[in-house]
Amino acid sequence: MSLKVDIQKKFKGFTLDIRFENRGEGALGILGASGCGKSMTLKCIAGIETPDRGKIILNDQVLFDSEKRINRKPQERRVGYLFQDYALFPNMTVEQNVACAARRPKRERGAYAAGLIKRFGLAGQEKKYPSQLSGGQKQRTALARIMANEPEVLLLDEPFSAMDAYLREQLLLRLEEILEEYDGDTILVTHSRDEVYRACKRLLIMDAGQAVCKGETKKIFEKPEYFYAARVTGCKNLSPARRISDHELEALDWGVRLKTADPVSADTSFVGIRAHYFYAPEPGQREENVFCPVQARVSEAPFEENVIFYTEASRKQDKEIWWKLDKETWEKHLGGIVPAQICVKPEDILVLR
């Protein structure tokens, strides 16, 4: 299975210029801020939007080629598109919605749809209309209808954006199971780093219509390499940086020199520290990369504490630094008091371009 996309489309004040290839490497997540071109990329693959130029090839079948003037209609593409609002037919029941998409002889559609309905946990809902379903049931009906058409690529456009945390968690688990069974390509568009980390083996980060980076999801989270990639993957502490040596830089917003495990190249311009990477040193222990808080406040979350602190330099620039730690460490080991020194290991410093 393979999907190759190399397209450009110009809009007023915005140009989509994206290229990537996925060769049966597991689900590909596209992560980025709202308006960066994620959904537009899916619409071009599905044939809902037409690029100005470029190519889209799915399993050696050309879906779009501007030079050869090929542009297959959406219904001619083996593409399953899950819209944000699910786009179910309101005048059809669950079983009718699923059966109408089945790529089977008419006499076999009912039994085939019944099997999918059971597989997606919708038994007992067959005769209900979309207006009688919960949000989760609507989504599963939409997914069952998509699978009934036996797509070669599955496009998921922010499928959990309108759901509460509990329902999102349940459906994300179900989606993970579905993707494990599905042997086609899958692209998940989202602005949630948690969703993409759990559901996608590979990740493409977009900004202003272009790809910033692409690779294995876990590796990008561990070493994002780029400022924007670090920010959208949840790094709360980012500062402009000045190179000092091959393994040392200065965080300009924080006024702190930092030793790094990764090399500091000539094009290094930022440094990042994830909020969970900080720690309090043991008494009398000599540490590298020491921050000395001059001002701090504590914000309690349900399962962790957030210590928001300033160094002397960062306070002058109003640049807060976030440290997230578990309640046990905060209460039992620190006694609910912000330590005089807060440290981070060289291997946990993100060297960014």
mmCIF file of C-alpha atoms in Angstrom:
data_model
loop_
_atom_site.group_PDB
_atom_site.id
_atom_site.type_symbol
_atom_site.label_atom_id
_atom_site.label_comp_id
_atom_site.label_asym_id
_atom_site.label_seq_id
_atom_site.Cartn_x
_atom_site.Cartn_y
_atom_site.Cartn_z
ATOM 1 C CA MET A 1 0.000 0.000 0.000
ATOM 2 C CA SER A 2 1.328 3.444 -0.830
ATOM 3 C CA LEU A 3 0.170 7.030 -1.086
ATOM 4 C CA LYS A 4 2.221 9.749 -2.766
ATOM 5 C CA VAL A 5 1.190 13.395 -2.534
ATOM 6 C CA ASP A 6 2.992 16.304 -4.198
ATOM 7 C CA ILE A 7 0.607 19.227 -4.687
ATOM 8 C CA GLN A 8 0.329 22.999 -4.647
ATOM 9 C CA LYS A 9 -2.794 25.120 -4.322
ATOM 10 C CA LYS A 10 -2.876 28.875 -3.926
ATOM 11 C CA PHE A 11 -5.520 30.669 -1.881
ATOM 12 C CA LYS A 12 -5.884 34.318 -0.967
ATOM 13 C CA GLY A 13 -3.029 34.996 1.436
ATOM 14 C CA PHE A 14 -2.116 31.304 1.743
ATOM 15 C CA THR A 15 -0.404 28.648 -0.381
ATOM 16 C CA LEU A 16 -0.603 24.914 0.224
ATOM 17 C CA ASP A 17 2.663 23.359 -0.931
ATOM 18 C CA ILE A 18 2.910 19.861 0.493
ATOM 19 C CA ARG A 19 4.675 16.662 -0.479
ATOM 20 C CA PHE A 20 4.943 13.358 1.350
ATOM 21 C CA GLU A 21 4.824 9.628 0.777
ATOM 22 C CA ASN A 22 3.490 6.836 2.975
ATOM 23 C CA ARG A 23 4.342 3.250 2.072
ATOM 24 C CA GLY A 24 2.359 0.996 4.370
ATOM 25 C CA GLU A 25 4.318 2.318 7.342
ATOM 26 C CA GLY A 26 1.306 2.543 9.634
ATOM 27 C CA ALA A 27 -0.988 5.473 10.258
ATOM 28 C CA LEU A 28 0.410 8.894 9.390
ATOM 29 C CA GLY A 29 -0.570 11.783 11.633
ATOM 30 C CA ILE A 30 -0.639 15.369 10.384
ATOM 31 C CA LEU A 31 -0.221 17.758 13.274
ATOM 32 C CA GLY A 32 -0.396 21.531 13.200
ATOM 33 C CA ALA A 33 -2.249 24.625 14.317
ATOM 34 C CA SER A 34 -5.671 25.546 12.934
ATOM 35 C CA GLY A 35 -5.445 27.000 9.440
ATOM 36 C CA CYS A 36 -2.104 25.396 8.531
ATOM 37 C CA GLY A 37 -3.592 23.366 5.643
ATOM 38 C CA LYS A 38 -4.170 19.970 7.281
ATOM 39 C CA SER A 39 -7.820 19.523 6.278
ATOM 40 C CA MET A 40 -7.224 21.054 2.847
ATOM 41 C CA THR A 41 -4.601 18.366 2.204
ATOM 42 C CA LEU A 42 -7.169 15.644 2.954
ATOM 43 C CA LYS A 43 -9.778 17.302 0.739
ATOM 44 C CA CYS A 44 -7.335 17.347 -2.173
ATOM 45 C CA ILE A 45 -6.598 13.639 -1.707
ATOM 46 C CA ALA A 46 -10.329 12.860 -1.566
ATOM 47 C CA GLY A 47 -11.071 14.945 -4.687
ATOM 48 C CA ILE A 48 -13.250 17.468 -2.841
ATOM 49 C CA GLU A 49 -10.736 20.206 -3.671
ATOM 50 C CA THR A 50 -8.603 20.397 -6.813
ATOM 51 C CA PRO A 51 -4.926 21.381 -6.542
ATOM 52 C CA ASP A 52 -3.502 23.903 -8.986
ATOM 53 C CA ARG A 53 -0.703 21.519 -9.918
ATOM 54 C CA GLY A 54 1.039 18.371 -8.809
ATOM 55 C CA LYS A 55 0.301 14.658 -8.426
ATOM 56 C CA ILE A 56 -1.603 12.331 -6.118
ATOM 57 C CA ILE A 57 -0.962 8.601 -6.595
ATOM 58 C CA LEU A 58 -2.669 5.870 -4.558
ATOM 59 C CA ASN A 59 -1.369 2.310 -4.953
ATOM 60 C CA ASP A 60 0.036 3.103 -8.429
ATOM 61 C CA GLN A 61 -3.297 4.593 -9.538
ATOM 62 C CA VAL A 62 -3.100 8.256 -10.516
ATOM 63 C CA LEU A 63 -5.866 10.200 -8.793
ATOM 64 C CA PHE A 64 -4.606 13.606 -9.880
ATOM 65 C CA ASP A 65 -1.954 14.771 -12.319
ATOM 66 C CA SER A 66 -2.067 18.379 -13.470
ATOM 67 C CA GLU A 67 0.334 17.823 -16.381
ATOM 68 C CA LYS A 68 -1.627 14.863 -17.771
ATOM 69 C CA ARG A 69 -4.957 16.523 -16.881
ATOM 70 C CA ILE A 70 -6.081 13.605 -14.772
ATOM 71 C CA ASN A 71 -8.514 14.392 -11.975
ATOM 72 C CA ARG A 72 -10.653 11.452 -10.885
ATOM 73 C CA LYS A 73 -14.011 12.227 -9.327
ATOM 74 C CA PRO A 74 -14.381 11.598 -5.564
ATOM 75 C CA GLN A 75 -16.637 8.578 -6.166
ATOM 76 C CA GLU A 76 -13.977 7.046 -8.431
ATOM 77 C CA ARG A 77 -11.319 7.205 -5.733
ATOM 78 C CA ARG A 78 -11.056 4.392 -3.185
ATOM 79 C CA VAL A 79 -10.850 6.971 -0.414
ATOM 80 C CA GLY A 80 -12.703 6.873 2.891
ATOM 81 C CA TYR A 81 -13.133 10.374 4.331
ATOM 82 C CA LEU A 82 -14.435 10.817 7.879
ATOM 83 C CA PHE A 83 -15.783 14.363 8.077
ATOM 84 C CA GLN A 84 -15.770 16.300 11.343
ATOM 85 C CA ASP A 85 -19.603 16.260 11.365
ATOM 86 C CA TYR A 86 -19.686 12.613 10.079
ATOM 87 C CA ALA A 87 -22.031 13.531 7.154
ATOM 88 C CA LEU A 88 -24.512 10.697 7.815
ATOM 89 C CA PHE A 89 -27.696 10.627 5.742
ATOM 90 C CA PRO A 90 -30.325 11.953 8.194
ATOM 91 C CA ASN A 91 -33.235 10.148 6.519
ATOM 92 C CA MET A 92 -31.532 6.738 6.708
ATOM 93 C CA THR A 93 -31.197 4.365 9.659
ATOM 94 C CA VAL A 94 -27.852 3.058 10.864
ATOM 95 C CA GLU A 95 -28.147 -0.117 8.817
ATOM 96 C CA GLN A 96 -29.227 1.832 5.723
ATOM 97 C CA ASN A 97 -26.329 4.278 6.079
ATOM 98 C CA VAL A 98 -23.859 1.406 6.222
ATOM 99 C CA ALA A 99 -25.483 -0.812 3.583
ATOM 100 C CA CYS A 100 -25.728 1.933 0.972
ATOM 101 C CA ALA A 101 -21.925 2.237 0.886
ATOM 102 C CA ALA A 102 -21.204 -1.495 0.661
ATOM 103 C CA ARG A 103 -19.156 -2.464 -2.376
ATOM 104 C CA ARG A 104 -21.071 -5.748 -2.713
ATOM 105 C CA PRO A 105 -23.925 -7.153 -4.823
ATOM 106 C CA LYS A 106 -27.265 -5.788 -3.628
ATOM 107 C CA ARG A 107 -28.421 -9.122 -2.211
ATOM 108 C CA GLU A 108 -25.307 -9.334 0.013
ATOM 109 C CA ARG A 109 -25.320 -5.782 1.368
ATOM 110 C CA GLY A 110 -27.678 -6.411 4.289
ATOM 111 C CA ALA A 111 -25.634 -9.260 5.763
ATOM 112 C CA TYR A 112 -22.359 -7.418 5.116
ATOM 113 C CA ALA A 113 -23.681 -4.273 6.827
ATOM 114 C CA ALA A 114 -24.902 -6.342 9.786
ATOM 115 C CA GLY A 115 -21.400 -7.725 10.274
ATOM 116 C CA LEU A 116 -19.877 -4.248 10.274
ATOM 117 C CA ILE A 117 -22.525 -2.930 12.657
ATOM 118 C CA LYS A 118 -21.641 -5.687 15.117
ATOM 119 C CA ARG A 119 -17.914 -5.118 14.655
ATOM 120 C CA PHE A 120 -18.279 -1.425 15.463
ATOM 121 C CA GLY A 121 -20.326 -2.046 18.597
ATOM 122 C CA LEU A 122 -23.624 -0.789 17.171
ATOM 123 C CA ALA A 123 -25.781 -3.885 17.704
ATOM 124 C CA GLY A 124 -29.236 -2.766 18.817
ATOM 125 C CA GLN A 125 -28.933 0.593 17.048
ATOM 126 C CA GLU A 126 -29.711 -0.673 13.525
ATOM 127 C CA LYS A 127 -33.154 0.951 13.205
ATOM 128 C CA LYS A 128 -32.195 4.300 14.706
ATOM 129 C CA TYR A 129 -31.717 7.484 12.711
ATOM 130 C CA PRO A 130 -28.657 9.749 13.170
ATOM 131 C CA SER A 131 -30.698 12.220 15.250
ATOM 132 C CA GLN A 132 -31.323 9.418 17.789
ATOM 133 C CA LEU A 133 -27.629 8.538 18.216
ATOM 134 C CA SER A 134 -25.004 9.820 20.624
ATOM 135 C CA GLY A 135 -21.845 11.468 19.310
ATOM 136 C CA GLY A 136 -19.863 8.275 19.715
ATOM 137 C CA GLN A 137 -22.507 6.189 17.958
ATOM 138 C CA LYS A 138 -22.588 8.636 15.061
ATOM 139 C CA GLN A 139 -18.831 8.398 14.667
ATOM 140 C CA ARG A 140 -18.844 4.601 14.733
ATOM 141 C CA THR A 141 -21.691 4.539 12.199
ATOM 142 C CA ALA A 142 -19.693 6.848 9.934
ATOM 143 C CA LEU A 143 -16.610 4.646 10.273
ATOM 144 C CA ALA A 144 -18.646 1.505 9.553
ATOM 145 C CA ARG A 145 -20.076 3.173 6.431
ATOM 146 C CA ILE A 146 -16.591 4.140 5.278
ATOM 147 C CA MET A 147 -15.276 0.606 5.799
ATOM 148 C CA ALA A 148 -18.242 -0.824 3.903
ATOM 149 C CA ASN A 149 -16.833 0.878 0.812
ATOM 150 C CA GLU A 150 -13.512 -0.961 1.313
ATOM 151 C CA PRO A 151 -11.288 2.114 0.927
ATOM 152 C CA GLU A 152 -7.599 1.921 0.066
ATOM 153 C CA VAL A 153 -6.855 4.970 2.184
ATOM 154 C CA LEU A 154 -8.662 6.231 5.287
ATOM 155 C CA LEU A 155 -8.717 9.996 5.924
ATOM 156 C CA LEU A 156 -9.711 11.102 9.432
ATOM 157 C CA ASP A 157 -10.305 14.836 9.797
ATOM 158 C CA GLU A 158 -10.098 15.756 13.513
ATOM 159 C CA PRO A 159 -12.545 12.986 14.489
ATOM 160 C CA PHE A 160 -12.526 13.791 18.223
ATOM 161 C CA SER A 161 -12.618 17.601 18.168
ATOM 162 C CA ALA A 162 -16.212 17.962 19.427
ATOM 163 C CA MET A 163 -16.125 15.280 22.147
ATOM 164 C CA ASP A 164 -15.654 15.425 25.890
ATOM 165 C CA ALA A 165 -12.544 13.861 27.458
ATOM 166 C CA TYR A 166 -14.231 10.608 28.543
ATOM 167 C CA LEU A 167 -15.829 9.887 25.170
ATOM 168 C CA ARG A 168 -12.660 10.892 23.329
ATOM 169 C CA GLU A 169 -10.670 8.381 25.371
ATOM 170 C CA GLN A 170 -13.119 5.550 24.650
ATOM 171 C CA LEU A 171 -13.268 6.239 20.923
ATOM 172 C CA LEU A 172 -9.527 6.679 20.610
ATOM 173 C CA LEU A 173 -9.095 3.172 22.035
ATOM 174 C CA ARG A 174 -11.590 1.859 19.480
ATOM 175 C CA LEU A 175 -9.826 3.716 16.663
ATOM 176 C CA GLU A 176 -6.498 2.163 17.651
ATOM 177 C CA GLU A 177 -8.095 -1.290 17.347
ATOM 178 C CA ILE A 178 -9.578 -0.440 13.945
ATOM 179 C CA LEU A 179 -6.264 0.830 12.587
ATOM 180 C CA GLU A 180 -4.481 -2.331 13.728
ATOM 181 C CA GLU A 181 -6.924 -4.423 11.658
ATOM 182 C CA TYR A 182 -6.961 -2.102 8.625
ATOM 183 C CA ASP A 183 -4.330 -2.874 5.983
ATOM 184 C CA GLY A 184 -4.719 0.324 3.940
ATOM 185 C CA ASP A 185 -3.051 3.686 4.456
ATOM 186 C CA THR A 186 -4.468 5.993 7.125
ATOM 187 C CA ILE A 187 -3.997 9.721 7.626
ATOM 188 C CA LEU A 188 -5.183 11.324 10.857
ATOM 189 C CA VAL A 189 -5.425 15.117 10.908
ATOM 190 C CA THR A 190 -5.465 16.631 14.366
ATOM 191 C CA HIS A 191 -4.173 19.446 16.550
ATOM 192 C CA SER A 192 -3.979 17.087 19.544
ATOM 193 C CA ARG A 193 -0.485 15.786 20.285
ATOM 194 C CA ASP A 194 -1.973 13.056 22.539
ATOM 195 C CA GLU A 195 -4.137 11.649 19.735
ATOM 196 C CA VAL A 196 -1.355 11.580 17.179
ATOM 197 C CA TYR A 197 1.165 10.086 19.620
ATOM 198 C CA ARG A 198 -1.128 7.198 20.503
ATOM 199 C CA ALA A 199 -2.673 6.442 17.112
ATOM 200 C CA CYS A 200 0.074 7.163 14.576
ATOM 201 C CA LYS A 201 3.440 5.525 14.038
ATOM 202 C CA ARG A 202 4.563 8.307 11.736
ATOM 203 C CA LEU A 203 4.088 12.049 11.945
ATOM 204 C CA LEU A 204 4.133 15.013 9.605
ATOM 205 C CA ILE A 205 4.103 18.490 11.147
ATOM 206 C CA MET A 206 2.651 21.310 9.057
ATOM 207 C CA ASP A 207 2.945 25.068 9.312
ATOM 208 C CA ALA A 208 1.567 27.667 6.870
ATOM 209 C CA GLY A 209 0.789 25.090 4.197
ATOM 210 C CA GLN A 210 4.164 23.327 4.259
ATOM 211 C CA ALA A 211 5.760 20.342 5.945
ATOM 212 C CA VAL A 212 8.141 21.286 8.746
ATOM 213 C CA CYS A 213 9.339 17.734 9.396
ATOM 214 C CA LYS A 214 8.295 14.104 8.928
ATOM 215 C CA GLY A 215 9.396 10.885 10.572
ATOM 216 C CA GLU A 216 8.662 8.419 13.345
ATOM 217 C CA THR A 217 6.244 9.954 15.837
ATOM 218 C CA LYS A 218 8.174 9.005 18.974
ATOM 219 C CA LYS A 219 11.473 10.230 17.566
ATOM 220 C CA ILE A 220 10.007 13.618 16.636
ATOM 221 C CA PHE A 221 8.572 14.007 20.136
ATOM 222 C CA GLU A 222 11.939 13.071 21.648
ATOM 223 C CA LYS A 223 14.043 15.221 19.299
ATOM 224 C CA PRO A 224 11.841 17.689 17.392
ATOM 225 C CA GLU A 225 14.867 19.572 15.918
ATOM 226 C CA TYR A 226 12.744 22.579 14.899
ATOM 227 C CA PHE A 227 11.216 25.330 17.050
ATOM 228 C CA TYR A 228 7.736 24.942 15.558
ATOM 229 C CA ALA A 229 7.828 21.139 15.878
ATOM 230 C CA ALA A 230 8.770 21.462 19.556
ATOM 231 C CA ARG A 231 5.941 23.919 20.177
ATOM 232 C CA VAL A 232 3.157 21.889 18.544
ATOM 233 C CA THR A 233 4.320 18.707 20.288
ATOM 234 C CA GLY A 234 3.754 20.439 23.624
ATOM 235 C CA CYS A 235 7.071 21.951 24.705
ATOM 236 C CA LYS A 236 6.097 24.802 27.039
ATOM 237 C CA ASN A 237 9.591 26.236 27.621
ATOM 238 C CA LEU A 238 11.210 27.753 24.531
ATOM 239 C CA SER A 239 13.846 30.456 24.324
ATOM 240 C CA PRO A 240 16.032 32.047 21.658
ATOM 241 C CA ALA A 241 19.533 30.671 22.036
ATOM 242 C CA ARG A 242 23.138 31.667 21.339
ATOM 243 C CA ARG A 243 25.755 29.045 20.536
ATOM 244 C CA ILE A 244 28.746 29.043 22.874
ATOM 245 C CA SER A 245 30.471 25.777 21.899
ATOM 246 C CA ASP A 246 29.742 22.360 20.415
ATOM 247 C CA HIS A 247 27.809 21.313 23.526
ATOM 248 C CA GLU A 248 26.918 24.553 25.255
ATOM 249 C CA LEU A 249 24.511 27.383 24.540
ATOM 250 C CA GLU A 250 22.924 30.336 26.294
ATOM 251 C CA ALA A 251 19.138 30.571 26.695
ATOM 252 C CA LEU A 252 18.677 34.289 26.100
ATOM 253 C CA ASP A 253 15.204 34.633 27.658
ATOM 254 C CA TRP A 254 16.271 32.805 30.813
ATOM 255 C CA GLY A 255 19.845 34.088 31.211
ATOM 256 C CA VAL A 256 21.161 30.560 31.766
ATOM 257 C CA ARG A 257 24.041 28.695 30.147
ATOM 258 C CA LEU A 258 23.136 25.107 29.349
ATOM 259 C CA LYS A 259 25.254 22.043 28.613
ATOM 260 C CA THR A 260 23.742 19.798 25.952
ATOM 261 C CA ALA A 261 24.160 16.150 24.994
ATOM 262 C CA ASP A 262 23.213 16.928 21.388
ATOM 263 C CA PRO A 263 25.624 19.029 19.331
ATOM 264 C CA VAL A 264 24.961 22.760 19.029
ATOM 265 C CA SER A 265 25.349 23.639 15.344
ATOM 266 C CA ALA A 266 25.845 27.010 13.713
ATOM 267 C CA ASP A 267 22.167 27.192 12.739
ATOM 268 C CA THR A 268 20.895 26.507 16.278
ATOM 269 C CA SER A 269 18.622 29.421 17.155
ATOM 270 C CA PHE A 270 16.361 28.099 19.945
ATOM 271 C CA VAL A 271 16.442 25.859 22.969
ATOM 272 C CA GLY A 272 13.556 23.928 24.505
ATOM 273 C CA ILE A 273 12.898 22.134 27.791
ATOM 274 C CA ARG A 274 9.756 20.089 28.310
ATOM 275 C CA ALA A 275 8.019 20.937 31.559
ATOM 276 C CA HIS A 276 8.340 17.380 32.908
ATOM 277 C CA TYR A 277 12.129 17.318 32.405
ATOM 278 C CA PHE A 278 13.025 19.565 35.362
ATOM 279 C CA TYR A 279 13.970 18.076 38.721
ATOM 280 C CA ALA A 280 15.096 19.204 42.170
ATOM 281 C CA PRO A 281 18.716 18.193 42.989
ATOM 282 C CA GLU A 282 19.608 16.279 46.117
ATOM 283 C CA PRO A 283 21.104 18.422 48.931
ATOM 284 C CA GLY A 284 24.829 19.004 48.431
ATOM 285 C CA GLN A 285 24.822 17.349 45.000
ATOM 286 C CA ARG A 286 26.631 19.255 42.248
ATOM 287 C CA GLU A 287 24.527 19.536 39.098
ATOM 288 C CA GLU A 288 24.766 21.028 35.613
ATOM 289 C CA ASN A 289 22.123 23.273 34.057
ATOM 290 C CA VAL A 290 20.909 24.952 37.232
ATOM 291 C CA PHE A 291 17.997 27.414 37.300
ATOM 292 C CA CYS A 292 17.661 29.646 40.374
ATOM 293 C CA PRO A 293 14.038 30.789 40.806
ATOM 294 C CA VAL A 294 13.622 34.357 42.077
ATOM 295 C CA GLN A 295 9.841 34.271 41.849
ATOM 296 C CA ALA A 296 7.362 31.394 41.593
ATOM 297 C CA ARG A 297 3.740 30.449 41.895
ATOM 298 C CA VAL A 298 2.083 27.052 42.067
ATOM 299 C CA SER A 299 -0.978 26.004 40.070
ATOM 300 C CA GLU A 300 -2.613 22.744 41.114
ATOM 301 C CA ALA A 301 -3.971 20.348 38.489
ATOM 302 C CA PRO A 302 -6.008 17.199 39.267
ATOM 303 C CA PHE A 303 -3.033 14.831 39.098
ATOM 304 C CA GLU A 304 0.051 17.052 39.111
ATOM 305 C CA GLU A 305 1.460 20.366 40.245
ATOM 306 C CA ASN A 306 2.567 23.185 37.969
ATOM 307 C CA VAL A 307 5.381 25.338 39.276
ATOM 308 C CA ILE A 308 5.631 28.505 37.185
ATOM 309 C CA PHE A 309 8.870 30.287 37.994
ATOM 310 C CA TYR A 310 11.195 33.058 36.821
ATOM 311 C CA THR A 311 14.949 33.488 36.816
ATOM 312 C CA GLU A 312 16.362 36.971 37.281
ATOM 313 C CA ALA A 313 16.668 37.434 33.518
ATOM 314 C CA SER A 314 13.322 35.900 32.593
ATOM 315 C CA ARG A 315 11.461 38.064 35.119
ATOM 316 C CA LYS A 316 12.753 41.216 33.443
ATOM 317 C CA GLN A 317 11.333 39.960 30.140
ATOM 318 C CA ASP A 318 8.196 38.443 31.694
ATOM 319 C CA LYS A 319 9.132 34.986 30.339
ATOM 320 C CA GLU A 320 7.740 32.336 32.670
ATOM 321 C CA ILE A 321 9.203 28.833 32.915
ATOM 322 C CA TRP A 322 6.993 25.801 33.576
ATOM 323 C CA TRP A 323 7.854 22.778 35.705
ATOM 324 C CA LYS A 324 5.301 19.950 35.898
ATOM 325 C CA LEU A 325 5.741 17.323 38.602
ATOM 326 C CA ASP A 326 3.680 14.632 40.279
ATOM 327 C CA LYS A 327 1.912 15.355 43.561
ATOM 328 C CA GLU A 328 3.946 12.832 45.544
ATOM 329 C CA THR A 329 7.240 14.499 44.623
ATOM 330 C CA TRP A 330 5.796 17.929 45.370
ATOM 331 C CA GLU A 331 4.224 17.059 48.702
ATOM 332 C CA LYS A 332 6.469 14.336 50.177
ATOM 333 C CA HIS A 333 9.900 15.127 48.756
ATOM 334 C CA LEU A 334 9.706 18.900 48.464
ATOM 335 C CA GLY A 335 7.223 19.580 51.255
ATOM 336 C CA GLY A 336 5.220 21.897 49.020
ATOM 337 C CA ILE A 337 8.131 24.384 48.801
ATOM 338 C CA VAL A 338 9.770 25.587 45.573
ATOM 339 C CA PRO A 339 13.464 24.585 45.818
ATOM 340 C CA ALA A 340 16.270 27.129 45.550
ATOM 341 C CA GLN A 341 17.634 25.290 42.520
ATOM 342 C CA ILE A 342 15.849 23.521 39.661
ATOM 343 C CA CYS A 343 17.875 21.468 37.198
ATOM 344 C CA VAL A 344 17.647 19.711 33.853
ATOM 345 C CA LYS A 345 19.963 17.028 32.446
ATOM 346 C CA PRO A 346 22.029 17.756 29.304
ATOM 347 C CA GLU A 347 20.287 14.913 27.435
ATOM 348 C CA ASP A 348 16.906 16.570 28.086
ATOM 349 C CA ILE A 349 17.859 19.867 26.429
ATOM 350 C CA LEU A 350 16.175 20.273 23.028
ATOM 351 C CA VAL A 351 18.564 21.935 20.563
ATOM 352 C CA LEU A 352 16.384 23.593 17.927
ATOM 353 C CA ARG A 353 16.597 25.353 14.609
#
